[in-house]
PDB file of C-alpha atoms and ligand atoms in Angstrom:
ATOM      1  CA  MET A   3      19.480 -12.633 -10.968  1.00 95.00           C
ATOM      2  CA  LYS A   4      18.089 -14.695  -8.142  1.00 97.00           C
ATOM      3  CA  ILE A   5      14.827 -13.170  -6.946  1.00 98.00           C
ATOM      4  CA  ALA A   6      12.680 -14.072  -3.932  1.00 98.00           C
ATOM      5  CA  ILE A   7       8.976 -13.189  -3.842  1.00 98.00           C
ATOM      6  CA  LEU A   8       7.596 -12.953  -0.316  1.00 98.00           C
ATOM      7  CA  SER A   9       4.012 -14.089  -0.739  1.00 98.00           C
ATOM      8  CA  ARG A  10       1.666 -16.469   1.047  1.00 97.00           C
ATOM      9  CA  ARG A  11       0.671 -18.332  -2.107  1.00 96.00           C
ATOM     10  CA  ALA A  12       2.122 -18.802  -5.591  1.00 96.00           C
ATOM     11  CA  SER A  13      -1.383 -19.051  -7.044  1.00 97.00           C
ATOM     12  CA  ILE A  14      -2.361 -15.411  -6.332  1.00 96.00           C
ATOM     13  CA  TYR A  15      -2.677 -13.493  -9.635  1.00 97.00           C
ATOM     14  CA  SER A  16      -0.025 -10.847  -8.796  1.00 98.00           C
ATOM     15  CA  THR A  17       2.463 -13.421  -7.510  1.00 98.00           C
ATOM     16  CA  ARG A  18       1.907 -15.662 -10.515  1.00 98.00           C
ATOM     17  CA  ARG A  19       2.458 -12.772 -12.929  1.00 98.00           C
ATOM     18  CA  LEU A  20       5.648 -11.689 -11.166  1.00 98.00           C
ATOM     19  CA  VAL A  21       7.008 -15.254 -11.376  1.00 98.00           C
ATOM     20  CA  GLU A  22       6.118 -15.409 -15.078  1.00 98.00           C
ATOM     21  CA  ALA A  23       7.688 -12.017 -15.797  1.00 98.00           C
ATOM     22  CA  ALA A  24      10.893 -12.821 -13.890  1.00 98.00           C
ATOM     23  CA  LYS A  25      11.284 -16.147 -15.743  1.00 98.00           C
ATOM     24  CA  ALA A  26      10.533 -14.511 -19.092  1.00 98.00           C
ATOM     25  CA  ARG A  27      13.375 -12.076 -18.438  1.00 98.00           C
ATOM     26  CA  GLY A  28      15.800 -14.892 -17.619  1.00 97.00           C
ATOM     27  CA  HIS A  29      15.862 -14.735 -13.831  1.00 98.00           C
ATOM     28  CA  GLU A  30      15.712 -17.448 -11.225  1.00 98.00           C
ATOM     29  CA  VAL A  31      12.711 -16.858  -8.996  1.00 98.00           C
ATOM     30  CA  ARG A  32      11.192 -18.499  -5.936  1.00 98.00           C
ATOM     31  CA  VAL A  33       8.008 -17.781  -3.993  1.00 98.00           C
ATOM     32  CA  ILE A  34       8.656 -17.804  -0.249  1.00 98.00           C
ATOM     33  CA  ASP A  35       5.923 -17.818   2.378  1.00 98.00           C
ATOM     34  CA  PRO A  36       7.005 -15.134   4.875  1.00 98.00           C
ATOM     35  CA  LEU A  37       5.194 -16.908   7.694  1.00 97.00           C
ATOM     36  CA  ARG A  38       7.405 -19.962   7.186  1.00 97.00           C
ATOM     37  CA  CYS A  39      10.644 -17.976   7.469  1.00 97.00           C
ATOM     38  CA  TYR A  40      12.505 -18.043  10.758  1.00 96.00           C
ATOM     39  CA  MET A  41      15.526 -16.006  11.625  1.00 92.00           C
ATOM     40  CA  ASN A  42      18.538 -15.716  13.824  1.00 84.00           C
ATOM     41  CA  ILE A  43      19.321 -12.181  14.860  1.00 80.00           C
ATOM     42  CA  THR A  44      23.089 -12.210  15.256  1.00 77.00           C
ATOM     43  CA  SER A  45      25.277  -9.200  14.740  1.00 72.00           C
ATOM     44  CA  HIS A  46      27.694 -10.687  12.231  1.00 81.00           C
ATOM     45  CA  ARG A  47      25.786 -12.982   9.973  1.00 85.00           C
ATOM     46  CA  PRO A  48      22.041 -12.419   9.815  1.00 88.00           C
ATOM     47  CA  MET A  49      20.273 -15.392   8.225  1.00 93.00           C
ATOM     48  CA  ILE A  50      16.853 -16.608   7.239  1.00 96.00           C
ATOM     49  CA  HIS A  51      15.828 -20.227   7.417  1.00 96.00           C
ATOM     50  CA  TYR A  52      12.975 -21.624   5.401  1.00 97.00           C
ATOM     51  CA  ARG A  53      11.486 -25.095   5.703  1.00 94.00           C
ATOM     52  CA  GLY A  54      14.784 -26.431   7.088  1.00 94.00           C
ATOM     53  CA  GLU A  55      17.246 -24.712   4.751  1.00 95.00           C
ATOM     54  CA  ALA A  56      19.163 -21.430   4.843  1.00 95.00           C
ATOM     55  CA  LEU A  57      18.138 -18.890   2.194  1.00 96.00           C
ATOM     56  CA  GLU A  58      21.252 -17.745   0.415  1.00 93.00           C
ATOM     57  CA  GLY A  59      22.452 -15.983  -2.687  1.00 95.00           C
ATOM     58  CA  TYR A  60      19.398 -13.815  -3.374  1.00 97.00           C
ATOM     59  CA  ASP A  61      19.982 -10.546  -5.245  1.00 96.00           C
ATOM     60  CA  ALA A  62      16.530  -9.045  -4.754  1.00 97.00           C
ATOM     61  CA  VAL A  63      13.320  -9.609  -2.844  1.00 98.00           C
ATOM     62  CA  ILE A  64       9.804  -8.611  -3.883  1.00 98.00           C
ATOM     63  CA  PRO A  65       7.624  -8.124  -0.812  1.00 98.00           C
ATOM     64  CA  ARG A  66       3.946  -8.955  -1.368  1.00 98.00           C
ATOM     65  CA  ILE A  67       2.977  -8.754   2.273  1.00 96.00           C
ATOM     66  CA  GLY A  68      -0.741  -8.764   3.033  1.00 92.00           C
ATOM     67  CA  ALA A  69      -2.144  -6.269   5.531  1.00 90.00           C
ATOM     68  CA  SER A  70      -2.991  -9.050   7.979  1.00 91.00           C
ATOM     69  CA  ILE A  71       0.657 -10.118   8.300  1.00 95.00           C
ATOM     70  CA  THR A  72       2.405  -6.728   8.203  1.00 95.00           C
ATOM     71  CA  PHE A  73       4.216  -7.235  11.514  1.00 96.00           C
ATOM     72  CA  TYR A  74       5.861 -10.580  10.782  1.00 97.00           C
ATOM     73  CA  GLY A  75       6.190  -9.962   7.056  1.00 98.00           C
ATOM     74  CA  THR A  76       8.120  -6.707   7.474  1.00 97.00           C
ATOM     75  CA  ALA A  77      10.364  -8.350  10.100  1.00 96.00           C
ATOM     76  CA  VAL A  78      11.281 -11.028   7.532  1.00 97.00           C
ATOM     77  CA  LEU A  79      11.854  -8.372   4.877  1.00 97.00           C
ATOM     78  CA  ARG A  80      14.085  -6.417   7.284  1.00 96.00           C
ATOM     79  CA  GLN A  81      16.169  -9.530   7.734  1.00 95.00           C
ATOM     80  CA  PHE A  82      16.628  -9.790   3.939  1.00 95.00           C
ATOM     81  CA  GLU A  83      17.699  -6.126   3.986  1.00 94.00           C
ATOM     82  CA  MET A  84      20.237  -6.829   6.740  1.00 92.00           C
ATOM     83  CA  MET A  85      21.620  -9.625   4.555  1.00 92.00           C
ATOM     84  CA  GLY A  86      22.163  -7.018   1.827  1.00 92.00           C
ATOM     85  CA  VAL A  87      19.385  -8.233  -0.483  1.00 95.00           C
ATOM     86  CA  PHE A  88      17.780  -5.423  -2.524  1.00 96.00           C
ATOM     87  CA  PRO A  89      14.130  -4.965  -1.546  1.00 97.00           C
ATOM     88  CA  LEU A  90      11.745  -3.778  -4.283  1.00 98.00           C
ATOM     89  CA  ASN A  91      10.074  -1.760  -1.513  1.00 98.00           C
ATOM     90  CA  GLU A  92      11.818  -1.201   1.801  1.00 97.00           C
ATOM     91  CA  SER A  93      10.327  -2.493   5.038  1.00 97.00           C
ATOM     92  CA  VAL A  94      10.121   0.984   6.600  1.00 97.00           C
ATOM     93  CA  ALA A  95       8.228   2.325   3.602  1.00 97.00           C
ATOM     94  CA  ILE A  96       5.779  -0.591   3.777  1.00 97.00           C
ATOM     95  CA  THR A  97       5.211   0.032   7.481  1.00 96.00           C
ATOM     96  CA  ARG A  98       4.523   3.722   6.766  1.00 96.00           C
ATOM     97  CA  SER A  99       2.024   2.871   4.048  1.00 95.00           C
ATOM     98  CA  ARG A 100       0.063   0.530   6.317  1.00 92.00           C
ATOM     99  CA  ASP A 101      -0.922   3.314   8.706  1.00 89.00           C
ATOM    100  CA  LYS A 102      -3.267   5.767   6.970  1.00 87.00           C
ATOM    101  CA  LEU A 103      -2.588   8.547   9.471  1.00 89.00           C
ATOM    102  CA  ARG A 104       1.186   8.223   9.324  1.00 93.00           C
ATOM    103  CA  SER A 105       1.028   8.211   5.521  1.00 95.00           C
ATOM    104  CA  LEU A 106      -1.149  11.329   5.406  1.00 95.00           C
ATOM    105  CA  GLN A 107       1.221  13.123   7.773  1.00 95.00           C
ATOM    106  CA  LEU A 108       4.171  12.295   5.502  1.00 97.00           C
ATOM    107  CA  LEU A 109       2.225  13.436   2.426  1.00 97.00           C
ATOM    108  CA  SER A 110       1.147  16.689   4.051  1.00 96.00           C
ATOM    109  CA  ARG A 111       4.754  17.444   4.935  1.00 96.00           C
ATOM    110  CA  LYS A 112       5.526  17.344   1.198  1.00 95.00           C
ATOM    111  CA  GLY A 113       2.608  19.606   0.354  1.00 95.00           C
ATOM    112  CA  ILE A 114       0.652  16.916  -1.517  1.00 98.00           C
ATOM    113  CA  GLY A 115      -3.106  17.517  -1.896  1.00 97.00           C
ATOM    114  CA  LEU A 116      -5.163  15.589   0.692  1.00 97.00           C
ATOM    115  CA  PRO A 117      -8.772  15.546   1.836  1.00 97.00           C
ATOM    116  CA  VAL A 118      -9.128  17.572   5.068  1.00 96.00           C
ATOM    117  CA  THR A 119      -8.551  14.935   7.752  1.00 96.00           C
ATOM    118  CA  GLY A 120      -8.910  14.907  11.528  1.00 94.00           C
ATOM    119  CA  PHE A 121      -7.738  12.549  14.234  1.00 91.00           C
ATOM    120  CA  ALA A 122      -8.587  12.459  17.914  1.00 86.00           C
ATOM    121  CA  HIS A 123      -8.639  10.138  20.852  1.00 84.00           C
ATOM    122  CA  SER A 124     -11.147  11.376  23.406  1.00 85.00           C
ATOM    123  CA  PRO A 125     -14.943  11.392  23.065  1.00 83.00           C
ATOM    124  CA  ASP A 126     -14.797  14.855  24.676  1.00 88.00           C
ATOM    125  CA  ASP A 127     -13.239  16.135  21.452  1.00 89.00           C
ATOM    126  CA  THR A 128     -15.648  14.541  18.961  1.00 89.00           C
ATOM    127  CA  GLN A 129     -17.699  17.703  18.375  1.00 91.00           C
ATOM    128  CA  ASP A 130     -14.602  19.821  17.819  1.00 93.00           C
ATOM    129  CA  VAL A 131     -13.045  17.364  15.381  1.00 92.00           C
ATOM    130  CA  LEU A 132     -16.268  17.224  13.386  1.00 94.00           C
ATOM    131  CA  LYS A 133     -16.249  21.024  13.205  1.00 94.00           C
ATOM    132  CA  MET A 134     -12.565  21.060  12.253  1.00 93.00           C
ATOM    133  CA  VAL A 135     -13.123  18.869   9.177  1.00 94.00           C
ATOM    134  CA  GLY A 136     -16.162  20.879   8.088  1.00 95.00           C
ATOM    135  CA  GLY A 137     -19.057  18.784   9.453  1.00 95.00           C
ATOM    136  CA  ALA A 138     -21.216  16.136   7.722  1.00 95.00           C
ATOM    137  CA  PRO A 139     -21.201  14.493   5.271  1.00 97.00           C
ATOM    138  CA  LEU A 140     -17.989  12.860   6.491  1.00 96.00           C
ATOM    139  CA  VAL A 141     -16.002   9.717   5.889  1.00 96.00           C
ATOM    140  CA  ILE A 142     -14.815   7.782   8.938  1.00 95.00           C
ATOM    141  CA  LYS A 143     -12.024   5.230   8.457  1.00 92.00           C
ATOM    142  CA  LEU A 144     -10.254   2.597  10.471  1.00 89.00           C
ATOM    143  CA  LEU A 145      -6.538   3.453  10.360  1.00 82.00           C
ATOM    144  CA  GLU A 146      -5.618  -0.035   9.268  1.00 77.00           C
ATOM    145  CA  GLY A 147      -8.545  -1.033   7.079  1.00 77.00           C
ATOM    146  CA  THR A 148      -8.200  -2.358   3.523  1.00 79.00           C
ATOM    147  CA  GLN A 149     -10.469  -3.237   0.605  1.00 84.00           C
ATOM    148  CA  GLY A 150     -13.007  -0.642   1.711  1.00 86.00           C
ATOM    149  CA  ILE A 151     -13.820  -2.465   4.928  1.00 88.00           C
ATOM    150  CA  GLY A 152     -13.913  -0.003   7.820  1.00 89.00           C
ATOM    151  CA  VAL A 153     -14.728   3.015   5.617  1.00 94.00           C
ATOM    152  CA  VAL A 154     -18.081   4.581   6.531  1.00 95.00           C
ATOM    153  CA  LEU A 155     -19.965   7.554   5.094  1.00 97.00           C
ATOM    154  CA  ALA A 156     -21.854   9.517   7.763  1.00 97.00           C
ATOM    155  CA  GLU A 157     -24.467  11.801   6.204  1.00 96.00           C
ATOM    156  CA  THR A 158     -25.221  13.792   9.363  1.00 96.00           C
ATOM    157  CA  ASN A 159     -23.194  14.992  12.345  1.00 95.00           C
ATOM    158  CA  LYS A 160     -25.341  12.816  14.630  1.00 96.00           C
ATOM    159  CA  ALA A 161     -24.551   9.706  12.580  1.00 96.00           C
ATOM    160  CA  ALA A 162     -20.854  10.650  12.550  1.00 95.00           C
ATOM    161  CA  GLU A 163     -20.812  10.989  16.330  1.00 93.00           C
ATOM    162  CA  SER A 164     -22.449   7.586  16.813  1.00 93.00           C
ATOM    163  CA  VAL A 165     -20.076   5.838  14.428  1.00 94.00           C
ATOM    164  CA  ILE A 166     -17.006   7.486  15.967  1.00 93.00           C
ATOM    165  CA  GLU A 167     -18.105   6.524  19.456  1.00 90.00           C
ATOM    166  CA  ALA A 168     -18.876   2.965  18.378  1.00 91.00           C
ATOM    167  CA  PHE A 169     -15.396   2.574  16.852  1.00 91.00           C
ATOM    168  CA  TRP A 170     -13.751   4.052  19.927  1.00 88.00           C
ATOM    169  CA  GLY A 171     -15.812   1.718  22.101  1.00 89.00           C
ATOM    170  CA  LEU A 172     -14.140  -1.130  20.186  1.00 90.00           C
ATOM    171  CA  ARG A 173     -10.744   0.482  20.820  1.00 89.00           C
ATOM    172  CA  ALA A 174     -10.218   1.033  17.102  1.00 89.00           C
ATOM    173  CA  ASN A 175      -8.095   3.907  15.794  1.00 88.00           C
ATOM    174  CA  ILE A 176      -9.952   6.003  13.248  1.00 89.00           C
ATOM    175  CA  LEU A 177      -9.630   9.135  11.196  1.00 92.00           C
ATOM    176  CA  VAL A 178     -12.368  11.520  10.090  1.00 95.00           C
ATOM    177  CA  GLN A 179     -12.252  12.995   6.608  1.00 96.00           C
ATOM    178  CA  GLU A 180     -14.194  15.454   4.474  1.00 96.00           C
ATOM    179  CA  PHE A 181     -16.364  13.592   1.960  1.00 97.00           C
ATOM    180  CA  ILE A 182     -15.358  14.438  -1.609  1.00 97.00           C
ATOM    181  CA  LYS A 183     -18.814  14.256  -3.119  1.00 95.00           C
ATOM    182  CA  GLU A 184     -17.851  15.523  -6.554  1.00 96.00           C
ATOM    183  CA  ALA A 185     -15.629  12.443  -7.047  1.00 96.00           C
ATOM    184  CA  GLY A 186     -18.956  10.692  -7.701  1.00 95.00           C
ATOM    185  CA  GLY A 187     -17.964   7.346  -6.199  1.00 95.00           C
ATOM    186  CA  ALA A 188     -14.883   7.134  -8.392  1.00 96.00           C
ATOM    187  CA  ASP A 189     -11.180   7.219  -7.681  1.00 96.00           C
ATOM    188  CA  ILE A 190      -8.033   6.900  -9.762  1.00 98.00           C
ATOM    189  CA  ARG A 191      -5.490   4.164  -9.083  1.00 97.00           C
ATOM    190  CA  CYS A 192      -2.053   5.192 -10.362  1.00 98.00           C
ATOM    191  CA  LEU A 193       0.626   2.552 -10.587  1.00 98.00           C
ATOM    192  CA  VAL A 194       3.962   4.225  -9.935  1.00 98.00           C
ATOM    193  CA  ILE A 195       7.225   2.433 -10.690  1.00 98.00           C
ATOM    194  CA  ASN A 196      10.587   4.093 -10.152  1.00 97.00           C
ATOM    195  CA  GLY A 197       9.183   7.636 -10.111  1.00 97.00           C
ATOM    196  CA  LYS A 198       6.880   7.246 -13.139  1.00 98.00           C
ATOM    197  CA  VAL A 199       3.182   6.504 -13.511  1.00 98.00           C
ATOM    198  CA  VAL A 200       3.223   3.437 -15.784  1.00 98.00           C
ATOM    199  CA  ALA A 201      -0.514   2.698 -15.764  1.00 98.00           C
ATOM    200  CA  ALA A 202      -3.677   4.224 -14.364  1.00 98.00           C
ATOM    201  CA  MET A 203      -7.317   3.241 -14.090  1.00 97.00           C
ATOM    202  CA  LYS A 204     -10.492   4.863 -12.910  1.00 97.00           C
ATOM    203  CA  ARG A 205     -12.510   2.761 -10.498  1.00 96.00           C
ATOM    204  CA  GLN A 206     -16.208   3.461 -10.278  1.00 96.00           C
ATOM    205  CA  ALA A 207     -18.268   2.292  -7.314  1.00 96.00           C
ATOM    206  CA  LYS A 208     -21.350   0.239  -8.067  1.00 95.00           C
ATOM    207  CA  GLU A 209     -24.755   1.960  -7.964  1.00 93.00           C
ATOM    208  CA  GLY A 210     -25.630   3.212  -4.488  1.00 92.00           C
ATOM    209  CA  GLU A 211     -22.094   2.760  -3.102  1.00 94.00           C
ATOM    210  CA  PHE A 212     -19.433   5.452  -2.567  1.00 95.00           C
ATOM    211  CA  ARG A 213     -16.474   3.091  -2.155  1.00 95.00           C
ATOM    212  CA  SER A 214     -14.873   2.276  -5.487  1.00 94.00           C
ATOM    213  CA  ASN A 215     -12.819  -0.739  -4.308  1.00 90.00           C
ATOM    214  CA  LEU A 216     -12.948  -3.591  -6.832  1.00 86.00           C
ATOM    215  CA  HIS A 217     -13.519  -5.868  -3.812  1.00 87.00           C
ATOM    216  CA  ARG A 218     -16.693  -3.872  -3.101  1.00 91.00           C
ATOM    217  CA  GLY A 219     -18.041  -4.411  -6.612  1.00 91.00           C
ATOM    218  CA  GLY A 220     -16.382  -1.422  -8.303  1.00 93.00           C
ATOM    219  CA  THR A 221     -15.496  -1.535 -12.002  1.00 94.00           C
ATOM    220  CA  ALA A 222     -12.287  -0.340 -13.641  1.00 94.00           C
ATOM    221  CA  VAL A 223     -11.737   1.523 -16.886  1.00 92.00           C
ATOM    222  CA  ILE A 224      -8.631   3.099 -18.317  1.00 93.00           C
ATOM    223  CA  THR A 225      -8.286   6.853 -17.788  1.00 95.00           C
ATOM    224  CA  LYS A 226      -5.994   9.620 -18.942  1.00 96.00           C
ATOM    225  CA  LEU A 227      -4.218  11.525 -16.194  1.00 97.00           C
ATOM    226  CA  SER A 228      -3.672  15.271 -16.074  1.00 97.00           C
ATOM    227  CA  PRO A 229      -0.098  16.476 -15.508  1.00 98.00           C
ATOM    228  CA  SER A 230      -0.983  17.494 -11.931  1.00 97.00           C
ATOM    229  CA  GLU A 231      -2.469  14.046 -11.215  1.00 98.00           C
ATOM    230  CA  ARG A 232       0.698  12.448 -12.525  1.00 98.00           C
ATOM    231  CA  ALA A 233       2.914  14.716 -10.412  1.00 98.00           C
ATOM    232  CA  THR A 234       0.754  14.072  -7.338  1.00 98.00           C
ATOM    233  CA  ALA A 235       1.012  10.282  -7.733  1.00 98.00           C
ATOM    234  CA  VAL A 236       4.768  10.362  -8.222  1.00 98.00           C
ATOM    235  CA  GLY A 237       5.231  12.762  -5.272  1.00 98.00           C
ATOM    236  CA  ALA A 238       3.101  10.570  -3.009  1.00 98.00           C
ATOM    237  CA  ALA A 239       5.099   7.393  -3.775  1.00 98.00           C
ATOM    238  CA  GLN A 240       8.307   9.320  -3.165  1.00 97.00           C
ATOM    239  CA  ALA A 241       7.079  10.825   0.121  1.00 97.00           C
ATOM    240  CA  ILE A 242       6.378   7.346   1.494  1.00 97.00           C
ATOM    241  CA  GLY A 243       9.644   6.018   0.043  1.00 97.00           C
ATOM    242  CA  LEU A 244       8.164   3.366  -2.256  1.00 98.00           C
ATOM    243  CA  ASN A 245       9.762   2.285  -5.561  1.00 98.00           C
ATOM    244  CA  VAL A 246       6.512   0.588  -6.528  1.00 98.00           C
ATOM    245  CA  ALA A 247       3.207   1.972  -5.286  1.00 98.00           C
ATOM    246  CA  GLY A 248      -0.488   2.107  -6.048  1.00 98.00           C
ATOM    247  CA  VAL A 249      -1.518   5.696  -5.358  1.00 98.00           C
ATOM    248  CA  ASP A 250      -5.247   6.335  -4.978  1.00 97.00           C
ATOM    249  CA  ILE A 251      -6.446   9.782  -5.933  1.00 98.00           C
ATOM    250  CA  LEU A 252      -9.830  11.497  -5.688  1.00 98.00           C
ATOM    251  CA  ARG A 253     -10.714  14.028  -8.396  1.00 98.00           C
ATOM    252  CA  SER A 254     -11.981  17.001  -6.371  1.00 97.00           C
ATOM    253  CA  ASN A 255     -13.063  20.402  -7.643  1.00 96.00           C
ATOM    254  CA  HIS A 256      -9.831  21.836  -6.244  1.00 94.00           C
ATOM    255  CA  GLY A 257      -7.459  19.326  -7.837  1.00 97.00           C
ATOM    256  CA  PRO A 258      -6.192  15.807  -7.140  1.00 98.00           C
ATOM    257  CA  LEU A 259      -6.333  14.616  -3.514  1.00 98.00           C
ATOM    258  CA  VAL A 260      -4.427  11.537  -2.374  1.00 98.00           C
ATOM    259  CA  MET A 261      -6.430   9.099  -0.274  1.00 95.00           C
ATOM    260  CA  GLU A 262      -3.895   6.374   0.246  1.00 92.00           C
ATOM    261  CA  VAL A 263      -0.667   4.857  -0.988  1.00 96.00           C
ATOM    262  CA  ASN A 264      -0.532   1.074  -1.307  1.00 95.00           C
ATOM    263  CA  SER A 265       2.782  -0.756  -1.092  1.00 97.00           C
ATOM    264  CA  SER A 266       1.582  -4.075  -2.562  1.00 97.00           C
ATOM    265  CA  PRO A 267      -0.792  -2.925  -5.304  1.00 96.00           C
ATOM    266  CA  GLY A 268      -2.769  -5.749  -6.906  1.00 95.00           C
ATOM    267  CA  LEU A 269      -1.810  -6.331 -10.542  1.00 97.00           C
ATOM    268  CA  GLU A 270      -4.916  -8.019 -11.883  1.00 95.00           C
ATOM    269  CA  GLY A 271      -7.216  -4.981 -12.156  1.00 93.00           C
ATOM    270  CA  ILE A 272      -4.563  -2.631 -13.506  1.00 95.00           C
ATOM    271  CA  GLU A 273      -3.071  -5.104 -16.023  1.00 97.00           C
ATOM    272  CA  LYS A 274      -6.500  -5.967 -17.383  1.00 95.00           C
ATOM    273  CA  ALA A 275      -7.693  -2.346 -17.568  1.00 95.00           C
ATOM    274  CA  SER A 276      -4.473  -0.975 -19.067  1.00 95.00           C
ATOM    275  CA  GLU A 277      -3.449  -4.046 -21.097  1.00 96.00           C
ATOM    276  CA  LYS A 278       0.112  -3.412 -19.941  1.00 97.00           C
ATOM    277  CA  ASP A 279       2.740  -5.829 -18.668  1.00 98.00           C
ATOM    278  CA  VAL A 280       3.046  -4.191 -15.237  1.00 98.00           C
ATOM    279  CA  ALA A 281       4.695  -7.307 -13.765  1.00 98.00           C
ATOM    280  CA  GLY A 282       7.404  -7.071 -16.439  1.00 98.00           C
ATOM    281  CA  MET A 283       7.966  -3.398 -15.601  1.00 98.00           C
ATOM    282  CA  ILE A 284       8.351  -4.297 -11.910  1.00 98.00           C
ATOM    283  CA  ILE A 285      11.042  -6.840 -12.775  1.00 98.00           C
ATOM    284  CA  GLY A 286      12.622  -4.152 -14.981  1.00 98.00           C
ATOM    285  CA  CYS A 287      12.738  -1.849 -11.957  1.00 97.00           C
ATOM    286  CA  ILE A 288      14.664  -4.513 -10.047  1.00 97.00           C
ATOM    287  CA  GLU A 289      17.074  -4.954 -12.968  1.00 97.00           C
ATOM    288  CA  GLU A 290      17.788  -1.214 -12.874  1.00 95.00           C
ATOM    289  CA  ASN A 291      18.205  -0.923  -9.110  1.00 92.00           C
ATOM    290  CA  ALA A 292      19.320  -4.193  -7.572  1.00 89.00           C
ATOM    291  CA  LYS A 293      22.845  -4.166  -6.358  1.00 78.00           C
ATOM    292  CA  PRO A 294      23.784  -5.902  -3.133  1.00 66.00           C
ATOM    293  CA  HIS A 295      23.695  -3.640  -0.054  1.00 66.00           C
ATOM    294  CA  LYS A 296      21.779  -0.937  -1.832  1.00 65.00           C
ATOM    295  CA  THR A 297      19.030  -0.448   0.718  1.00 63.00           C
ATOM    296  CA  ARG A 298      19.532   2.974   2.273  1.00 62.00           C
ATOM    297  CA  THR A 299      18.254   1.935   5.676  1.00 60.00           C
ATOM    298  CA  ARG A 300      19.945  -1.480   5.898  1.00 53.00           C
ATOM    299  CA  GLY A 301      16.750  -2.653   7.488  1.00 54.00           C
ATOM    300  CA  LYS A 302      16.848  -0.139  10.315  1.00 51.00           C
ATOM    301  CA  GLY A 303      13.635   1.190  11.795  1.00 49.00           C
TER     302      GLY A 303
HETATM  303  P1  LIG B 406      -9.268   1.145   1.865  1.00 74.49           P
HETATM  304  O1  LIG B 406      -7.860   1.118   2.343  1.00 74.49           O
HETATM  305  O2  LIG B 406     -10.149   0.277   2.676  1.00 74.49           O
HETATM  306  O3  LIG B 406      -9.346   0.915   0.386  1.00 74.49           O
HETATM  307  P2  LIG B 406      -9.786   3.954   1.278  1.00 74.49           P
HETATM  308  O4  LIG B 406      -9.340   5.086   2.115  1.00 74.49           O
HETATM  309  O5  LIG B 406      -9.057   3.719   0.008  1.00 74.49           O
HETATM  310  O6  LIG B 406      -9.782   2.642   2.171  1.00 74.49           O
HETATM  311  O7  LIG B 406     -11.335   4.157   0.964  1.00 74.49           O
HETATM  312  C1  LIG B 406     -12.097   3.220   0.192  1.00 74.49           C
HETATM  313  C2  LIG B 406     -12.904   3.913  -0.905  1.00 74.49           C
HETATM  314  O8  LIG B 406     -13.855   4.829  -0.327  1.00 74.49           O
HETATM  315  C3  LIG B 406     -12.060   4.770  -1.817  1.00 74.49           C
HETATM  316  O9  LIG B 406     -11.521   3.998  -2.877  1.00 74.49           O
HETATM  317  C4  LIG B 406     -13.037   5.839  -2.306  1.00 74.49           C
HETATM  318  O10 LIG B 406     -13.800   5.371  -3.396  1.00 74.49           O
HETATM  319  C5  LIG B 406     -13.952   6.013  -1.103  1.00 74.49           C
HETATM  320  N1  LIG B 406     -13.503   7.151  -0.276  1.00 74.49           N
HETATM  321  C6  LIG B 406     -12.581   7.081   0.723  1.00 74.49           C
HETATM  322  N2  LIG B 406     -12.367   8.291   1.287  1.00 74.49           N
HETATM  323  C7  LIG B 406     -13.180   9.159   0.647  1.00 74.49           C
HETATM  324  C8  LIG B 406     -13.426  10.577   0.784  1.00 74.49           C
HETATM  325  N3  LIG B 406     -12.799  11.309   1.700  1.00 74.49           N
HETATM  326  N4  LIG B 406     -14.328  11.144  -0.074  1.00 74.49           N
HETATM  327  C9  LIG B 406     -14.958  10.390  -1.012  1.00 74.49           C
HETATM  328  N5  LIG B 406     -14.782   9.065  -1.170  1.00 74.49           N
HETATM  329  C10 LIG B 406     -13.905   8.439  -0.362  1.00 74.49           C
HETATM  330 MG1  LIG B 407      -8.237   2.014  -1.015  1.00 74.49          MG
END
């Protein structure tokens, strides 16, 4: 097969591993910088041009679109979809996953366990929203944050109010969430491929920190999932519509709660913790699913 990887740089660990895995399985593979793609939007023959040439003959595309380039990156991916190239994850599903509120709404519709979460717009409603989610301690999050940046723990209602008002003053969209204290600064990253959890790790925040992101100094160890954790992870990926997803779960005293669903999960932490060839399994997923014109949405939406 001829596979395109949409990624800013070939040297990134995940991109490098996907290239290696695709080659090892006998495929032709090329890393394409989405920001260097340009397109003509015609009704009969959608095309993508790249550094002066037309991109043609691809069977599948692996989107590795960073949060900072979601808008342009998903537009490029949509164009591949319109050309009938099989996307590992569809553009609509990626767009859903990038908005924490939209994702939580989709998950709640499917009855998946979530931390109690509130959302508001007007400072006049701050007090009520705080009450609605059970009061401090609370977690306040930027809707489009990543790597733990923009996630704040407010220990008192007063602190929560100040933080909320400060974010609103900056015109940022935020959500307010119950703090799952019993998770003890840990969360579980489940790597879901094609409706199965293929690897999982527990990430533990460093001393004095509640955010377990590896970028914030968290450490990863392998963990065994309960059947309900497994079902929750698989259900969450399916609700968002992702073939490949990194589902983050908090272990609460009333069962697994999904915090977020990532559409371009990093491979380094999970491959090292689990000692599994996750990149190879991703290429396997493409081998099972890629047929031209298989995207259900044809790039719509
Ligand atoms: P990001 O997209 O920036 O990674 P997350 O929503 O995943 O944002 O939050 C970052 C980290 O903060 C999580 O991995 C988790 O350790 C911690 N965290 C987030 N929400 C909660 C919560 N409601 N209760 C307890 N810990 C939380
Ligand atoms: Mg996270």
